[in-house]
Each structure stands twice: as structure tokens, then as C-alpha cells.
């Protein structure tokens, strides 16, 4: 084991000073197993990516069937590939008419990059407005609209003309003008605990954006496919975005992302010049069949119907003097503690007891709870018992 850890630490680039060193042997349903055959109940789900848990049979079968037909055959968009157009159609069937046309990417950050470029094509303006504490990915464009200076300062200069407003602060919406191309907003902010956009804020955002012809881009990369108790987070609001970005949970554990808008908007990428956005592997057939199977499974197995009940059970069980509040919605919950010194210890001790939890990027007094959407009530009960024991 020490040998493996040394190889892992020396040859695989690290991003965290003290990684958990969980060595994964296999994963199934809501559990991950290590090489000592110890099972861990997974309350993280690959940071909201494994919507249906691990190795969901419908997803795995779809992937295996596709591997036997073909894998990568051509850069994005050139050939007609069943996995791609079928997924695009299924998405359109479950979205409003104004979000009919999908461009597939490899990841969430790449979906954001595409959405920013598209907004510039649509209204020929350059200013992009983003919210304090937002996270939209780690590539340069996405980083330029990240609402946290600590993570940006080493990489400046970034994209010019990106300006920050305060999430849920109506006064700060005054920064949006007729020079603004788009405002990028998460329906639930995901990097500093889970904070919902208020309906008041969204109503005002909609008003100011329509007066100034500014596009609204929703980053639903973490909320998508059911996590909030609706298929898409914007269904919890009265607002339909002009461009929708999705990724993470849409792949059921496989890499895929997308930005979605009207046919007219998306068609702008075909001319002046042609190939307005290019990706080699975006919309990879394996990712597309995995995503189609995930969405189909969610729609046909009452997954969304049960999310509220699961959320309520978490809220009922997780009562403790060290818990200040539980924020978030559905199975996107943030356990906000009184003491930020305790979060690391609690996450580490829960792992020793067989429960996986995780942190937030910009908030060290909260603990992330984002289990697979398929988690059972018994598993919630079991995980919360471990958590409460370690809070004591
Ligand atoms: C809200 C949000 N946007 C964008 C991203 C970036 O997605 P990816 O890591 O697939 O690039 C993430 C990833 O955590 C996210 O949570």
C-alpha cells in the first residue's frame, strides 16, 4: 500500500495537500469498496455526478452496448450519431420550447465557455456579469467569472470585462446595463454551501435583463437531472434562462456537459465563420448513451418524486447542537456547523466509520451532503447515525 501511495503522490499531479487516500476497488449502488473490502456509504456521489449511484445497470448496459457499436468516430457535429441526436431530442422533450437545441461538451467548464461565447455572438456585447461566491469551472473563461479572488489572483490577467454582482442582492443588479452581454447565475450556489437564489432576486434579474436585452445564463451543472427535486433547478423558479448549462449529474457518472438555447441562437455557431465552437470529444457517444440512460431512468422510475421525502428525512434526523442550519434543496444539502475547526475532523472520522462526506471550496464551516438520488431511506438513516455519532 505504501508503494502505491508513493506512486500516486509522485506521478499523479496532486491538487490537495492531504488527500483522503481512499483506494477504490469497486463501487455499486450507494457504496464504494476499498482494497481492504471496507464499504463506505457514499454521501458525496462524485460531487453530485453519480446521480444514480455507482454502476446503475441501465447506464452500464447502455455504455456496454455502445462500446460494441462504435466509440469516437468524428469531431463534434459532423456525422449523424444516434447517441447524440437522441439525447438532444430527449432533452428538448423535457425542456421549454425556447431551450430546444443542445451543443454537447466534455465537461461543465466547457459548457460555460461555450455559453459565454454564444452570448457574445447573440448580442455582440462583451461584458459578462457573475455573482460573488460563484463557481463555474476552472478553465480561463470560467475562472474569469468565478466569484472568489483567492482562486483567481494567481492567473491574472483573465478575460476582460467580467464584473461581479452580489448574489441575492437586488441593489447590485443595477450594474447590469445595455452594455452587458449576459449574466451567469447558479440557481443554487454550490461552492460556499448550498444557497438558493431568491425569487425576488430572480424576478428583478429578469426585469433588468429584459429591459436591457441582456441574456440570462443559468449554470445548472450541479443541479441538473433531479438533484433539487425538479429535473432542472430553474423549474423551482419563475425564470427560464436564455442559455442553460448542464453537466455533472447528467452523465450518471460519465463525462458529458452541454449548453442549450433556442435553435436560432445555436445556429449562430454555424457561420461567420463556420465552426463557431469546436470540440473533438464533446458529445462522446459513450457519454451520450450514459446520459440518455440516466435521464430515461430518472423519468421512468419515480426518482424525482421521492427526493422531497429524502430531503425531509435528512432534515428530521440531522438535529444536533453543533449544527447551525441545513441549507440547500433536495439532495443538495449543506450542513452548516457553528465551528469551522470541526469540519475536517468530522469528515475524516466519518470516513473511518464508513461514511463519505465532502467539503465546500469557499466555506470551511459546512459539510457537503450530495448522495446518489437513488439513496434509500435506510441508507440515509444509517449515514445520519454515523454523522451524529461523530458530531458528539
Ligand atoms: C456549478 C458548477 N459549475 C461548473 C462546474 C464545472 O464543471 P466541471 O468540473 O465539469 O468542469 C461545477 C463543478 O463542480 C459546478 O459545480
PDB file of C-alpha atoms and ligand atoms in Angstrom, residues 47 106-110 112 135-138 186 188 190 219-222 247-248, ligand 1:
ATOM      1  CA  UNK A  47     -19.537  15.601  -6.083  1.00  0.00           C
ATOM      2  CA  UNK A 106     -16.971  17.165 -22.305  1.00  0.00           C
ATOM      3  CA  UNK A 107     -17.450  18.977 -19.020  1.00  0.00           C
ATOM      4  CA  UNK A 108     -19.199  21.720 -17.097  1.00  0.00           C
ATOM      5  CA  UNK A 109     -16.441  24.289 -17.557  1.00  0.00           C
ATOM      6  CA  UNK A 110     -16.511  23.697 -21.301  1.00  0.00           C
ATOM      7  CA  UNK A 112     -19.746  27.564 -19.578  1.00  0.00           C
ATOM      8  CA  UNK A 135     -18.110  28.624  -9.171  1.00  0.00           C
ATOM      9  CA  UNK A 136     -18.400  27.858 -12.881  1.00  0.00           C
ATOM     10  CA  UNK A 137     -15.284  25.765 -13.519  1.00  0.00           C
ATOM     11  CA  UNK A 138     -11.519  26.085 -13.644  1.00  0.00           C
ATOM     12  CA  UNK A 186     -26.375  29.367 -10.421  1.00  0.00           C
ATOM     13  CA  UNK A 188     -28.309  27.177  -6.182  1.00  0.00           C
ATOM     14  CA  UNK A 190     -22.617  25.352  -4.868  1.00  0.00           C
ATOM     15  CA  UNK A 219     -25.364  27.300 -14.570  1.00  0.00           C
ATOM     16  CA  UNK A 220     -27.255  24.117 -13.689  1.00  0.00           C
ATOM     17  CA  UNK A 221     -24.151  21.985 -13.864  1.00  0.00           C
ATOM     18  CA  UNK A 222     -24.638  20.709 -10.350  1.00  0.00           C
ATOM     19  CA  UNK A 247     -23.034  18.645 -16.853  1.00  0.00           C
ATOM     20  CA  UNK A 248     -22.027  16.517 -13.837  1.00  0.00           C
TER      21      UNK A 248
HETATM   22  C1  LIG B   1     -21.990  24.986 -10.563  1.00  0.00           C
HETATM   23  C2  LIG B   1     -20.829  24.418 -11.287  1.00  0.00           C
HETATM   24  N1  LIG B   1     -20.471  24.950 -12.468  1.00  0.00           N
HETATM   25  C3  LIG B   1     -19.432  24.466 -13.177  1.00  0.00           C
HETATM   26  C4  LIG B   1     -18.686  23.406 -12.719  1.00  0.00           C
HETATM   27  C5  LIG B   1     -17.519  22.905 -13.528  1.00  0.00           C
HETATM   28  O1  LIG B   1     -17.790  21.626 -14.017  1.00  0.00           O
HETATM   29  P1  LIG B   1     -16.588  20.682 -14.476  1.00  0.00           P
HETATM   30  O2  LIG B   1     -15.826  20.304 -13.243  1.00  0.00           O
HETATM   31  O3  LIG B   1     -17.273  19.522 -15.132  1.00  0.00           O
HETATM   32  O4  LIG B   1     -15.776  21.461 -15.421  1.00  0.00           O
HETATM   33  C6  LIG B   1     -19.016  22.829 -11.494  1.00  0.00           C
HETATM   34  C7  LIG B   1     -18.217  21.721 -10.957  1.00  0.00           C
HETATM   35  O5  LIG B   1     -18.220  21.433  -9.791  1.00  0.00           O
HETATM   36  C8  LIG B   1     -20.113  23.337 -10.763  1.00  0.00           C
HETATM   37  O6  LIG B   1     -20.486  22.805  -9.599  1.00  0.00           O
END
